[in-house]
Short mmCIF file of C-alpha atoms and ligand atoms in Angstrom, two decimals:
data_model
loop_
_atom_site.label_atom_id
_atom_site.label_comp_id
_atom_site.label_asym_id
_atom_site.label_seq_id
_atom_site.Cartn_x
_atom_site.Cartn_y
_atom_site.Cartn_z
CA MET A 1494 12.57 -9.73 -2.32
CA ASN A 1495 14.96 -8.19 -4.96
CA GLU A 1496 16.15 -4.66 -4.13
CA HIS A 1497 16.99 -2.03 -6.64
CA ALA A 1498 17.43 1.69 -6.29
CA VAL A 1499 15.07 2.36 -9.17
CA VAL A 1500 12.30 0.35 -10.78
CA ILE A 1501 10.92 1.53 -14.05
CA ALA A 1502 7.49 0.20 -15.15
CA GLY A 1503 7.58 0.09 -19.01
CA GLY A 1504 10.43 -0.35 -21.32
CA GLY A 1505 8.93 1.87 -24.12
CA PRO A 1506 11.07 4.82 -25.49
CA THR A 1507 10.71 6.76 -22.18
CA GLY A 1508 11.54 3.90 -19.88
CA LEU A 1509 14.49 2.97 -22.06
CA MET A 1510 15.99 6.45 -22.05
CA LEU A 1511 15.52 6.94 -18.34
CA ALA A 1512 17.12 3.50 -17.63
CA GLY A 1513 20.19 4.64 -19.86
CA GLU A 1514 20.41 7.91 -18.10
CA LEU A 1515 20.38 6.32 -14.66
CA ALA A 1516 22.90 3.47 -15.79
CA LEU A 1517 25.33 6.13 -16.84
CA ALA A 1518 25.28 7.71 -13.42
CA GLY A 1519 25.88 4.21 -11.85
CA ILE A 1520 22.49 3.66 -10.49
CA ASP A 1521 21.17 0.13 -9.92
CA VAL A 1522 18.04 0.31 -12.09
CA VAL A 1523 15.75 -2.44 -13.61
CA ILE A 1524 12.91 -2.24 -16.12
CA VAL A 1525 9.84 -4.27 -15.79
CA GLU A 1526 8.10 -4.70 -19.34
CA ARG A 1527 5.02 -6.45 -20.42
CA ARG A 1528 6.22 -7.10 -24.08
CA ALA A 1529 8.32 -10.07 -24.69
CA SER A 1530 10.74 -7.97 -27.17
CA GLN A 1531 10.73 -4.48 -28.40
CA ASP A 1532 8.54 -5.56 -31.43
CA LEU A 1533 5.57 -3.06 -31.59
CA ASP A 1534 2.09 -4.04 -32.29
CA GLY A 1535 0.63 -1.21 -34.64
CA SER A 1536 1.95 2.13 -35.87
CA ARG A 1537 3.49 4.60 -33.48
CA GLY A 1538 6.06 7.31 -33.69
CA GLY A 1539 7.27 8.13 -37.10
CA GLY A 1540 10.60 10.22 -36.33
CA LEU A 1541 12.74 12.27 -34.21
CA HIS A 1542 12.76 16.03 -34.00
CA SER A 1543 16.03 18.17 -33.78
CA ARG A 1544 16.11 18.40 -29.97
CA THR A 1545 15.88 14.58 -29.46
CA ILE A 1546 18.59 14.11 -31.93
CA GLU A 1547 20.61 16.63 -29.93
CA VAL A 1548 20.05 14.87 -26.63
CA LEU A 1549 21.18 11.50 -28.15
CA ASP A 1550 24.03 13.23 -29.54
CA GLN A 1551 24.86 14.60 -25.94
CA ARG A 1552 25.23 10.76 -25.16
CA GLY A 1553 27.22 9.91 -28.20
CA ILE A 1554 24.61 7.60 -29.73
CA ALA A 1555 22.98 10.07 -32.36
CA GLU A 1556 24.78 8.39 -35.29
CA ARG A 1557 23.14 4.98 -34.55
CA PHE A 1558 19.85 6.44 -35.18
CA LEU A 1559 20.86 8.85 -38.11
CA SER A 1560 22.33 5.90 -39.98
CA ALA A 1561 19.22 3.80 -39.57
CA GLY A 1562 16.73 6.53 -40.70
CA GLN A 1563 16.37 9.20 -43.19
CA VAL A 1564 17.45 12.83 -42.41
CA MET A 1565 14.74 15.22 -43.83
CA GLN A 1566 12.71 18.24 -43.00
CA VAL A 1567 10.08 16.40 -41.03
CA GLN A 1568 8.59 19.33 -39.19
CA GLY A 1569 4.82 20.20 -39.81
CA PHE A 1570 2.09 22.11 -38.08
CA ALA A 1571 -1.29 20.49 -38.98
CA LEU A 1572 0.76 19.18 -42.09
CA ILE A 1573 1.89 22.50 -43.04
CA PRO A 1574 5.61 22.06 -43.68
CA LEU A 1575 8.24 23.96 -41.64
CA ASP A 1576 11.77 23.93 -42.81
CA ILE A 1577 14.39 24.32 -39.98
CA SER A 1578 17.44 24.13 -42.22
CA ASP A 1579 18.52 27.67 -41.11
CA PHE A 1580 18.22 26.78 -37.39
CA PRO A 1581 21.62 27.13 -35.50
CA THR A 1582 21.92 23.53 -34.62
CA ARG A 1583 24.12 20.87 -36.02
CA HIS A 1584 20.92 18.77 -36.53
CA ASN A 1585 18.87 21.35 -38.43
CA TYR A 1586 16.55 18.64 -39.58
CA GLY A 1587 14.34 15.86 -38.39
CA LEU A 1588 14.93 12.01 -38.71
CA ALA A 1589 12.27 9.81 -40.36
CA LEU A 1590 12.65 6.61 -38.30
CA TRP A 1591 9.79 4.41 -37.26
CA GLN A 1592 9.34 3.69 -33.69
CA SER A 1593 9.76 -0.08 -34.39
CA HIS A 1594 13.26 0.67 -35.56
CA PHE A 1595 13.96 3.34 -32.82
CA GLU A 1596 13.21 1.19 -29.89
CA PRO A 1597 15.53 -1.79 -30.62
CA ILE A 1598 18.50 0.73 -31.12
CA LEU A 1599 17.80 2.46 -27.90
CA ALA A 1600 17.33 -0.84 -26.14
CA ASP A 1601 20.60 -2.19 -27.41
CA TRP A 1602 22.30 0.89 -25.72
CA VAL A 1603 20.50 0.20 -22.48
CA GLY A 1604 21.65 -3.38 -22.74
CA GLU A 1605 25.38 -2.38 -23.20
CA LEU A 1606 24.96 -0.20 -20.22
CA GLY A 1607 23.92 -3.37 -18.28
CA VAL A 1608 20.47 -2.64 -17.35
CA PRO A 1609 18.19 -5.93 -16.86
CA ILE A 1610 14.90 -5.78 -18.36
CA LEU A 1611 12.37 -8.17 -16.80
CA ARG A 1612 10.08 -9.08 -19.62
CA GLU A 1613 6.72 -10.65 -20.01
CA ARG A 1614 5.57 -9.31 -16.70
CA GLU A 1615 3.67 -6.49 -15.44
CA VAL A 1616 3.72 -4.19 -12.46
CA VAL A 1617 0.33 -4.75 -10.88
CA GLY A 1618 0.55 -2.70 -7.72
CA PHE A 1619 2.82 -0.88 -5.23
CA ALA A 1620 2.81 0.45 -1.80
CA GLN A 1621 5.34 3.18 -0.95
CA ASP A 1622 6.62 4.02 2.63
CA ASP A 1623 9.22 6.44 4.04
CA THR A 1624 12.11 4.47 2.84
CA GLY A 1625 10.81 2.89 -0.42
CA VAL A 1626 8.37 1.28 -2.64
CA ASP A 1627 7.20 -2.39 -2.70
CA VAL A 1628 6.51 -3.20 -6.42
CA GLU A 1629 4.28 -6.01 -6.93
CA LEU A 1630 4.68 -7.95 -10.32
CA SER A 1631 2.27 -10.26 -12.38
CA ASP A 1632 4.24 -13.27 -11.70
CA ASP A 1633 3.66 -13.08 -7.83
CA THR A 1634 7.06 -11.75 -7.10
CA SER A 1635 7.84 -8.43 -5.95
CA LEU A 1636 10.80 -5.88 -5.91
CA ARG A 1637 11.77 -3.32 -3.46
CA ALA A 1638 13.05 0.07 -4.70
CA GLU A 1639 13.79 3.47 -3.33
CA TYR A 1640 11.94 5.05 -6.32
CA LEU A 1641 9.34 3.60 -8.81
CA VAL A 1642 8.83 5.51 -12.13
CA GLY A 1643 5.77 4.90 -14.20
CA CYS A 1644 6.86 4.94 -18.04
CA ASP A 1645 3.98 2.67 -18.64
CA GLY A 1646 2.23 4.59 -21.35
CA GLY A 1647 -1.22 6.37 -21.72
CA ARG A 1648 -3.19 3.83 -19.68
CA SER A 1649 -0.59 3.83 -16.91
CA LEU A 1650 -1.33 1.65 -14.09
CA ILE A 1651 1.18 3.69 -11.85
CA ARG A 1652 -0.62 6.85 -12.40
CA ASN A 1653 -4.07 5.24 -11.74
CA ALA A 1654 -2.82 3.37 -8.62
CA ALA A 1655 -1.21 6.58 -7.26
CA GLY A 1656 -4.56 8.42 -7.79
CA ILE A 1657 -3.03 11.13 -9.75
CA ASP A 1658 -5.56 12.97 -11.65
CA PHE A 1659 -5.42 12.90 -15.33
CA ALA A 1660 -7.23 16.06 -16.38
CA GLY A 1661 -8.08 17.10 -19.86
CA LEU A 1662 -10.29 16.75 -22.89
CA ASP A 1663 -12.10 13.66 -24.04
CA PRO A 1664 -11.64 12.62 -27.63
CA SER A 1665 -13.60 14.54 -30.41
CA THR A 1666 -12.21 12.56 -33.28
CA SER A 1667 -11.18 9.05 -33.90
CA TRP A 1668 -8.88 7.64 -36.56
CA MET A 1669 -8.56 4.13 -37.72
CA ILE A 1670 -4.96 2.99 -38.79
CA ALA A 1671 -3.82 -0.03 -40.46
CA GLU A 1672 -1.02 -1.99 -42.22
CA VAL A 1673 -2.47 -3.95 -44.96
CA GLU A 1674 -2.14 -5.35 -48.52
CA MET A 1675 -4.58 -4.34 -51.34
CA ASP A 1676 -5.32 -6.17 -54.70
CA GLU A 1677 -5.97 -2.97 -56.65
CA GLU A 1678 -3.81 0.23 -56.85
CA PRO A 1679 -5.19 2.79 -54.20
CA GLU A 1680 -5.17 6.48 -54.34
CA PHE A 1681 -1.99 7.20 -52.67
CA GLY A 1682 -1.74 10.61 -50.63
CA PHE A 1683 -4.20 12.53 -48.62
CA ARG A 1684 -7.86 12.92 -49.28
CA HIS A 1685 -10.04 15.54 -47.60
CA ASP A 1686 -13.84 15.47 -47.18
CA SER A 1687 -16.56 16.53 -44.91
CA VAL A 1688 -15.57 13.97 -42.29
CA GLY A 1689 -11.79 14.83 -42.13
CA THR A 1690 -8.37 13.92 -43.60
CA HIS A 1691 -7.58 10.45 -44.78
CA ALA A 1692 -4.49 9.05 -46.21
CA ILE A 1693 -3.10 5.93 -48.00
CA GLY A 1694 0.66 5.49 -48.30
CA ARG A 1695 3.63 3.15 -48.60
CA ARG A 1696 6.92 3.67 -46.68
CA GLU A 1697 8.94 1.95 -49.41
CA GLU A 1698 8.29 0.03 -52.65
CA GLY A 1699 7.58 -3.67 -51.46
CA GLU A 1700 6.53 -2.76 -47.95
CA PRO A 1701 2.70 -3.08 -46.93
CA ILE A 1702 0.38 -0.25 -47.29
CA ARG A 1703 -0.52 2.10 -44.46
CA VAL A 1704 -4.08 3.56 -44.15
CA VAL A 1705 -5.17 6.37 -41.90
CA LEU A 1706 -9.02 7.08 -42.13
CA THR A 1707 -10.86 9.59 -39.99
CA GLU A 1708 -13.74 7.83 -38.49
CA ARG A 1709 -17.31 9.07 -38.49
CA HIS A 1710 -18.05 8.26 -34.78
CA VAL A 1711 -15.74 8.82 -31.89
CA GLU A 1712 -17.10 6.17 -29.39
CA HIS A 1713 -15.57 2.63 -29.90
CA THR A 1714 -14.76 -0.26 -27.93
CA GLY A 1715 -11.58 -2.07 -28.73
CA ASP A 1716 -9.64 -2.31 -32.00
CA PRO A 1717 -11.33 -2.42 -35.36
CA SER A 1718 -12.02 -5.45 -37.23
CA MET A 1719 -11.05 -6.10 -40.99
CA ASP A 1720 -14.78 -5.61 -41.75
CA GLU A 1721 -14.86 -2.01 -40.12
CA LEU A 1722 -11.91 -1.20 -42.12
CA ARG A 1723 -13.46 -2.24 -45.36
CA GLU A 1724 -16.59 -0.29 -44.67
CA ALA A 1725 -14.59 2.74 -43.63
CA LEU A 1726 -12.62 2.55 -46.97
CA ILE A 1727 -15.77 2.25 -49.12
CA ALA A 1728 -17.31 5.22 -47.15
CA VAL A 1729 -14.30 7.45 -48.25
CA TYR A 1730 -13.03 6.04 -51.50
CA GLY A 1731 -16.16 4.14 -52.71
CA THR A 1732 -14.22 0.94 -52.75
CA ASP A 1733 -12.17 -1.24 -50.39
CA TYR A 1734 -9.30 -1.77 -53.10
CA GLY A 1735 -9.51 -5.53 -52.26
CA VAL A 1736 -7.96 -4.95 -48.87
CA HIS A 1737 -6.66 -8.01 -47.21
CA SER A 1738 -3.68 -9.47 -44.94
CA ALA A 1739 -3.62 -6.80 -42.27
CA ASN A 1740 -0.49 -6.76 -40.10
CA TRP A 1741 -2.40 -4.80 -37.57
CA ILE A 1742 -5.48 -2.51 -37.39
CA SER A 1743 -5.87 -0.15 -34.63
CA ARG A 1744 -7.26 3.33 -33.62
CA PHE A 1745 -6.10 6.39 -31.95
CA THR A 1746 -8.07 9.54 -30.75
CA ASP A 1747 -7.33 13.18 -30.02
CA MET A 1748 -7.84 12.86 -26.24
CA SER A 1749 -5.67 15.22 -24.57
CA ARG A 1750 -4.69 14.58 -20.88
CA GLN A 1751 -2.05 15.42 -18.47
CA ALA A 1752 -1.10 14.12 -15.01
CA ALA A 1753 -1.75 16.90 -12.53
CA SER A 1754 1.51 16.01 -10.64
CA TYR A 1755 4.53 14.22 -12.22
CA ARG A 1756 5.55 13.05 -8.66
CA GLN A 1757 3.76 11.58 -5.64
CA GLY A 1758 6.59 10.97 -2.92
CA ARG A 1759 8.68 8.06 -4.37
CA VAL A 1760 6.55 7.46 -7.46
CA LEU A 1761 7.20 9.62 -10.64
CA LEU A 1762 5.60 9.57 -13.99
CA ALA A 1763 7.25 10.20 -17.38
CA GLY A 1764 6.32 9.99 -21.01
CA ASP A 1765 2.77 9.02 -22.14
CA ALA A 1766 2.10 8.04 -18.56
CA ALA A 1767 2.35 11.83 -17.79
CA HIS A 1768 0.70 13.23 -20.96
CA VAL A 1769 -1.33 11.92 -23.83
CA HIS A 1770 -2.33 13.83 -26.96
CA PRO A 1771 -2.91 13.28 -30.67
CA PRO A 1772 0.05 12.55 -32.92
CA GLN A 1773 -0.35 15.70 -34.79
CA GLY A 1774 3.34 17.29 -35.14
CA GLY A 1775 4.94 13.96 -33.97
CA GLN A 1776 5.88 14.90 -30.43
CA GLY A 1777 4.75 12.18 -28.04
CA LEU A 1778 7.90 9.93 -28.30
CA ASN A 1779 10.16 13.07 -28.31
CA THR A 1780 8.51 14.62 -25.44
CA GLY A 1781 8.95 11.30 -23.33
CA VAL A 1782 12.57 10.88 -24.25
CA GLN A 1783 13.26 14.40 -23.10
CA ASP A 1784 11.34 13.91 -19.89
CA ALA A 1785 13.61 11.04 -19.24
CA VAL A 1786 16.62 13.02 -19.89
CA ASN A 1787 15.44 15.88 -17.50
CA LEU A 1788 14.63 13.26 -14.74
CA GLY A 1789 17.48 10.94 -15.02
CA TRP A 1790 20.32 12.86 -13.67
CA LYS A 1791 18.19 14.38 -10.87
CA LEU A 1792 16.82 11.04 -9.74
CA ALA A 1793 20.39 9.67 -9.88
CA GLN A 1794 21.67 12.49 -7.42
CA VAL A 1795 18.97 11.91 -5.09
CA VAL A 1796 19.61 8.25 -4.96
CA ASN A 1797 23.24 8.90 -4.58
CA LYS A 1798 22.40 11.38 -1.72
CA THR A 1799 24.27 14.20 -3.33
CA SER A 1800 21.20 16.23 -3.64
CA PRO A 1801 18.00 16.50 -1.43
CA GLU A 1802 14.73 14.92 -2.50
CA SER A 1803 13.49 18.52 -3.33
CA LEU A 1804 15.50 18.45 -6.60
CA LEU A 1805 12.89 16.11 -7.93
CA ASP A 1806 10.28 18.83 -7.56
CA SER A 1807 12.18 20.76 -10.42
CA TYR A 1808 11.33 17.70 -12.70
CA HIS A 1809 7.59 18.46 -12.40
CA ALA A 1810 8.30 22.36 -12.39
CA GLU A 1811 10.12 22.12 -15.69
CA ARG A 1812 8.52 19.30 -17.60
CA HIS A 1813 4.72 19.79 -16.76
CA PRO A 1814 4.70 23.17 -18.46
CA VAL A 1815 6.55 21.58 -21.61
CA GLY A 1816 3.87 18.81 -21.77
CA ALA A 1817 0.97 21.47 -21.34
CA ARG A 1818 2.40 23.20 -24.39
CA VAL A 1819 2.37 19.95 -26.43
CA LEU A 1820 -1.14 19.36 -25.47
CA HIS A 1821 -1.99 22.92 -26.56
CA ASN A 1822 -0.41 22.85 -29.86
CA THR A 1823 -1.96 19.43 -30.81
CA MET A 1824 -5.51 20.87 -29.85
CA ALA A 1825 -4.68 23.62 -32.37
CA GLN A 1826 -3.49 21.36 -35.03
CA VAL A 1827 -6.60 19.03 -34.69
CA ALA A 1828 -8.87 22.09 -34.93
CA LEU A 1829 -7.05 23.50 -38.03
CA ALA A 1830 -7.40 20.04 -39.79
CA ARG A 1831 -11.40 20.11 -39.54
CA ALA A 1832 -12.76 19.60 -43.05
CA ASP A 1833 -15.19 22.48 -43.71
CA ASP A 1834 -14.80 25.69 -45.59
CA ARG A 1835 -14.36 27.87 -42.64
CA HIS A 1836 -11.46 25.70 -41.20
CA GLN A 1837 -9.99 25.55 -44.70
CA ALA A 1838 -10.06 29.35 -44.73
CA LEU A 1839 -8.24 29.31 -41.24
CA ARG A 1840 -5.78 26.87 -42.53
CA ASP A 1841 -5.00 28.89 -45.63
CA THR A 1842 -4.44 31.95 -43.24
CA MET A 1843 -2.13 29.93 -41.08
CA THR A 1844 -0.21 28.62 -44.10
CA GLU A 1845 0.40 32.19 -45.27
CA LEU A 1846 1.55 33.04 -41.91
CA LEU A 1847 3.85 30.18 -41.31
CA GLY A 1848 5.36 31.16 -44.88
CA MET A 1849 6.77 34.18 -43.09
CA ASP A 1850 10.11 33.81 -41.36
CA GLU A 1851 9.38 34.90 -37.79
CA PRO A 1852 6.16 32.77 -37.23
CA ARG A 1853 7.74 29.72 -38.92
CA ARG A 1854 10.81 29.89 -36.65
CA ARG A 1855 8.74 30.35 -33.56
CA ILE A 1856 6.30 27.22 -34.31
CA ALA A 1857 9.03 25.20 -35.65
CA ALA A 1858 11.30 25.86 -32.64
CA MET A 1859 8.31 24.75 -30.32
CA LEU A 1860 7.59 21.68 -32.36
CA SER A 1861 11.18 20.55 -32.41
CA ALA A 1862 11.77 21.68 -28.70
CA LEU A 1863 14.66 23.69 -29.52
CA ASP A 1864 13.13 26.74 -27.83
CA ILE A 1865 12.72 25.04 -24.36
CA HIS A 1866 13.22 27.75 -21.73
CA TYR A 1867 13.19 26.33 -18.05
CA ASP A 1868 12.52 29.08 -15.63
CA LEU A 1869 15.78 29.42 -13.81
CA GLY A 1870 15.27 33.23 -12.95
CA GLU A 1871 16.36 36.43 -14.73
CA GLY A 1872 19.70 36.69 -16.44
CA HIS A 1873 21.61 35.93 -19.62
CA PRO A 1874 19.16 34.52 -22.45
CA LEU A 1875 21.18 31.19 -22.13
CA LEU A 1876 20.16 30.65 -18.41
CA GLY A 1877 17.55 27.67 -18.74
CA ARG A 1878 18.07 27.05 -22.31
CA ARG A 1879 19.95 24.39 -24.26
CA MET A 1880 23.52 24.85 -24.50
CA PRO A 1881 24.59 25.04 -28.22
CA ASP A 1882 27.13 22.29 -29.46
CA LEU A 1883 30.05 24.50 -29.91
CA ASP A 1884 33.39 23.64 -31.44
CA LEU A 1885 35.82 24.42 -28.55
CA HIS A 1886 39.61 24.51 -28.44
CA THR A 1887 40.85 22.90 -25.23
CA ALA A 1888 44.27 21.80 -23.88
CA ASP A 1889 43.25 18.21 -25.10
CA GLY A 1890 42.71 19.53 -28.67
CA PRO A 1891 39.45 20.47 -30.53
CA LYS A 1892 36.23 19.30 -28.65
CA ARG A 1893 32.46 19.53 -29.25
CA VAL A 1894 30.33 20.59 -26.08
CA PHE A 1895 28.12 17.59 -26.74
CA THR A 1896 31.06 15.19 -26.74
CA LEU A 1897 32.04 16.50 -23.14
CA LEU A 1898 28.46 15.66 -22.14
CA HIS A 1899 28.65 11.93 -23.13
CA ASP A 1900 29.11 10.62 -19.57
CA ALA A 1901 26.08 12.72 -18.29
CA ARG A 1902 28.19 14.69 -15.98
CA PRO A 1903 27.70 18.43 -15.20
CA MET A 1904 30.35 20.64 -16.61
CA LEU A 1905 31.77 24.23 -15.86
CA LEU A 1906 32.83 25.59 -18.94
CA ASN A 1907 35.43 28.40 -18.62
CA LEU A 1908 35.92 30.44 -21.77
CA GLY A 1909 37.96 33.04 -20.05
CA GLU A 1910 41.35 32.93 -18.31
CA PRO A 1911 42.45 29.38 -17.77
CA GLY A 1912 41.97 28.31 -14.23
CA GLY A 1913 39.79 31.13 -13.41
CA PHE A 1914 37.46 29.27 -11.16
CA ASP A 1915 38.01 27.25 -8.13
CA ILE A 1916 35.39 24.57 -7.87
CA SER A 1917 37.56 21.81 -6.25
CA LEU A 1918 35.01 21.30 -3.67
CA TRP A 1919 32.73 19.86 -6.49
CA ALA A 1920 35.63 18.21 -8.27
CA ASP A 1921 34.21 14.67 -7.86
CA ARG A 1922 30.79 15.73 -9.37
CA VAL A 1923 31.39 18.60 -11.78
CA LEU A 1924 33.81 18.65 -14.85
CA ALA A 1925 35.93 21.81 -15.03
CA ILE A 1926 37.05 22.66 -18.66
CA ASP A 1927 38.98 25.45 -19.77
CA ALA A 1928 38.38 26.14 -23.42
CA GLU A 1929 38.41 28.81 -26.22
CA TYR A 1930 35.60 29.69 -28.45
CA GLY A 1931 35.96 32.46 -30.98
CA GLY A 1932 32.54 31.89 -32.92
CA ASP A 1933 29.07 33.30 -32.69
CA TRP A 1934 26.68 32.47 -30.08
CA GLU A 1935 23.35 31.94 -31.82
CA LEU A 1936 20.09 30.59 -30.32
CA PRO A 1937 17.13 29.24 -32.15
CA VAL A 1938 14.42 31.97 -32.39
CA LEU A 1939 16.55 34.49 -30.27
CA GLY A 1940 19.29 34.85 -32.84
CA HIS A 1941 22.57 36.25 -31.59
CA VAL A 1942 23.30 36.71 -27.96
CA ALA A 1943 26.26 38.08 -26.03
CA ALA A 1944 29.25 35.68 -25.60
CA PRO A 1945 29.33 34.46 -21.88
CA ALA A 1946 32.62 34.28 -19.93
CA ALA A 1947 31.49 30.93 -18.60
CA VAL A 1948 28.72 28.53 -18.26
CA LEU A 1949 27.49 25.79 -15.85
CA ILE A 1950 26.07 23.07 -18.03
CA ARG A 1951 23.64 20.38 -16.39
CA PRO A 1952 23.83 16.89 -17.62
CA ASP A 1953 20.59 17.31 -19.68
CA GLY A 1954 22.48 20.12 -21.64
CA TYR A 1955 20.67 23.05 -20.21
CA VAL A 1956 22.54 25.96 -18.83
CA ALA A 1957 22.27 26.43 -14.99
CA TRP A 1958 24.56 29.60 -14.54
CA VAL A 1959 26.15 32.07 -16.81
CA GLY A 1960 29.32 33.86 -15.91
CA ASP A 1961 30.03 37.53 -16.70
CA GLY A 1962 33.72 37.35 -15.85
CA THR A 1963 33.19 36.84 -12.09
CA ASP A 1964 32.07 33.80 -10.05
CA THR A 1965 28.99 35.66 -8.61
CA GLY A 1966 26.17 33.20 -7.99
CA LEU A 1967 28.36 30.12 -9.00
CA ARG A 1968 28.42 28.45 -5.51
CA ASP A 1969 24.80 28.79 -5.14
CA ALA A 1970 24.07 27.36 -8.68
CA LEU A 1971 26.44 24.45 -7.87
CA THR A 1972 24.71 23.92 -4.61
CA THR A 1973 21.18 24.12 -6.10
CA TRP A 1974 21.92 21.79 -9.04
CA PHE A 1975 24.67 19.43 -7.80
CA GLY A 1976 24.28 19.37 -4.08
CA SER A 1977 26.06 21.23 -1.09
CA ARG A 1978 29.56 20.67 0.00
C1 FAD B 1375 -0.45 6.67 -34.54
C2 FAD B 1375 0.35 7.14 -33.75
C3 FAD B 1375 1.39 8.00 -34.30
C4 FAD B 1375 2.39 8.62 -33.58
N1 FAD B 1375 3.48 9.37 -34.03
C5 FAD B 1375 4.39 9.94 -33.33
C6 FAD B 1375 5.38 10.75 -33.85
O1 FAD B 1375 5.44 10.74 -35.20
N2 FAD B 1375 6.39 11.25 -33.10
C7 FAD B 1375 6.26 11.17 -31.73
O2 FAD B 1375 7.21 11.54 -31.03
N3 FAD B 1375 5.36 10.28 -31.12
C8 FAD B 1375 4.45 9.66 -31.91
N4 FAD B 1375 3.31 9.03 -31.39
C9 FAD B 1375 3.38 8.90 -29.98
C10 FAD B 1375 4.42 7.80 -29.34
O3 FAD B 1375 4.15 6.58 -30.01
C11 FAD B 1375 4.29 7.74 -27.88
O4 FAD B 1375 4.28 9.03 -27.22
C12 FAD B 1375 5.48 7.02 -27.32
O5 FAD B 1375 5.42 5.45 -27.50
C13 FAD B 1375 5.49 7.08 -25.78
O6 FAD B 1375 6.50 6.45 -25.20
P1 FAD B 1375 6.37 5.82 -23.66
O7 FAD B 1375 7.64 4.94 -23.44
O8 FAD B 1375 6.05 6.93 -22.76
O9 FAD B 1375 5.11 5.06 -23.60
P2 FAD B 1375 4.75 3.66 -24.64
O10 FAD B 1375 5.42 3.67 -25.92
O11 FAD B 1375 3.33 3.45 -24.46
O12 FAD B 1375 5.53 2.40 -23.67
C14 FAD B 1375 4.93 1.95 -22.45
C15 FAD B 1375 5.62 0.64 -22.24
O13 FAD B 1375 5.21 0.34 -21.04
C16 FAD B 1375 4.67 -1.22 -21.10
N5 FAD B 1375 3.70 -1.40 -19.88
C17 FAD B 1375 2.36 -0.77 -19.88
N6 FAD B 1375 1.99 -1.04 -18.67
C18 FAD B 1375 2.87 -1.86 -18.04
C19 FAD B 1375 2.91 -2.50 -16.68
N7 FAD B 1375 1.85 -2.28 -15.86
N8 FAD B 1375 3.98 -3.04 -16.29
C20 FAD B 1375 5.04 -3.31 -17.20
N9 FAD B 1375 5.11 -2.63 -18.40
C21 FAD B 1375 4.01 -2.07 -18.83
C22 FAD B 1375 4.18 -1.41 -22.42
O14 FAD B 1375 4.24 -2.67 -22.89
C23 FAD B 1375 5.04 -0.51 -23.24
O15 FAD B 1375 6.19 -1.06 -23.72
C24 FAD B 1375 2.37 8.48 -32.10
C25 FAD B 1375 1.36 7.61 -31.53
C26 FAD B 1375 0.40 7.04 -32.26
C27 FAD B 1375 -0.56 6.19 -31.56
#
């Protein structure tokens, strides 16, 4: 039986990101993936939000994605556009990049980090004991791991086999989605009727046509057929536009469910395995990637035995509320898109509200995940929030904060007297950087905040401690997050 520190079930966006994070920390990790390649059957994520671009920037790989996609204002609440170009981030935009392009780029990075992907096989079961997990594969082999992470999507076998409750709402609406050719020129753009919103579009000239149709009924078994697509087109547009040559036809719903617990002993859940919701607002892939960045360094420290297992509880404590908030806002977006006069009136009201600065900033910061505030207690507004990517002056010359995070190591950033802190006991774990920064401190939504004298930054880019010119609380924060000495 092959042994690994961590086995990840599922090599989609979440599993890949988690594997990269673990590999950066030197952990022996393997991905088990059902698909033969990163090719995707069907349409999935259409782009990245600002915070996801930031976390990729923190690892030095944002440019790979930016150069493959199209930088633009992608944010929208129930299709009401939200501009974030005034947000205090280097990436004050989103990135239009299909998941089918996103995944291979991420997989290349994971490959460079040396992570093996066992393809064309599935995790079919597992049994955990006090020291590890036996992971059964579909090819009749098994793996032994210290931890198993289910990144195996919305129908997660890991979640089901662990018996973790997946509570939430059944679907109220179903959409058919297809990539096809048409003999006649269709009506491109959105169409609203009493059933809902429908859309026909083409990514680029010469590419196949994409169709999204709200269905009249919610209950269906399996993927739709070409005949069902024709019928649905005729029902909405009065013609099927001579539709033919489907690359794929599938459907999705507004089912909203979340795992009651993201951890059960040595088994953890991340991404769609932990939360499913409709695609309104484009948050699923983004949330999964950020789950992975929250979990990766914590799991690495537990495996390395620098931190106790209890550190893993902070993964659920921090990410479950974020997932719950995503479910909540997608429910609101689905409700707002209902096609009747009363909902249209509500939508008009929301459009007016979101045209005002304060509501726009709040909702856009939530959708882009730039406003995430992990509950790390009372204190400076930076505590528990994302560290801004400041341009620093260091003894080694100018450096961006995100560049200093490329190796996914924690960092004490001292902006006061050089050498003002003695953290030599943690020297093998925590980078100590003396730097000068004379600019503004501005956070999304909150605006300007007082300049701190020092900050302790976690590998995921969130601030774990803020110094007021003394080292009060620093040892406790170092111990809590990076282990005792
Ligand atoms: C129509 C549509 C539009 C969307 N638009 C957006 C968007 O614009 N923005 C956004 O952020 N998100 C969007 N999403 C959501 C996004 O696609 C998902 O949230 C994202 O794919 C989740 O990534 P994941 O890695 O957690 O799960 P998945 O992508 O589902 O990956 C799970 C992986 O696990 C593998 N697997 C499953 N079971 C096993 C097993 N037992 N053993 C081994 N391997 C297994 C699968 O083959 C798969 O590769 C959209 C989704 C849909 C359906």
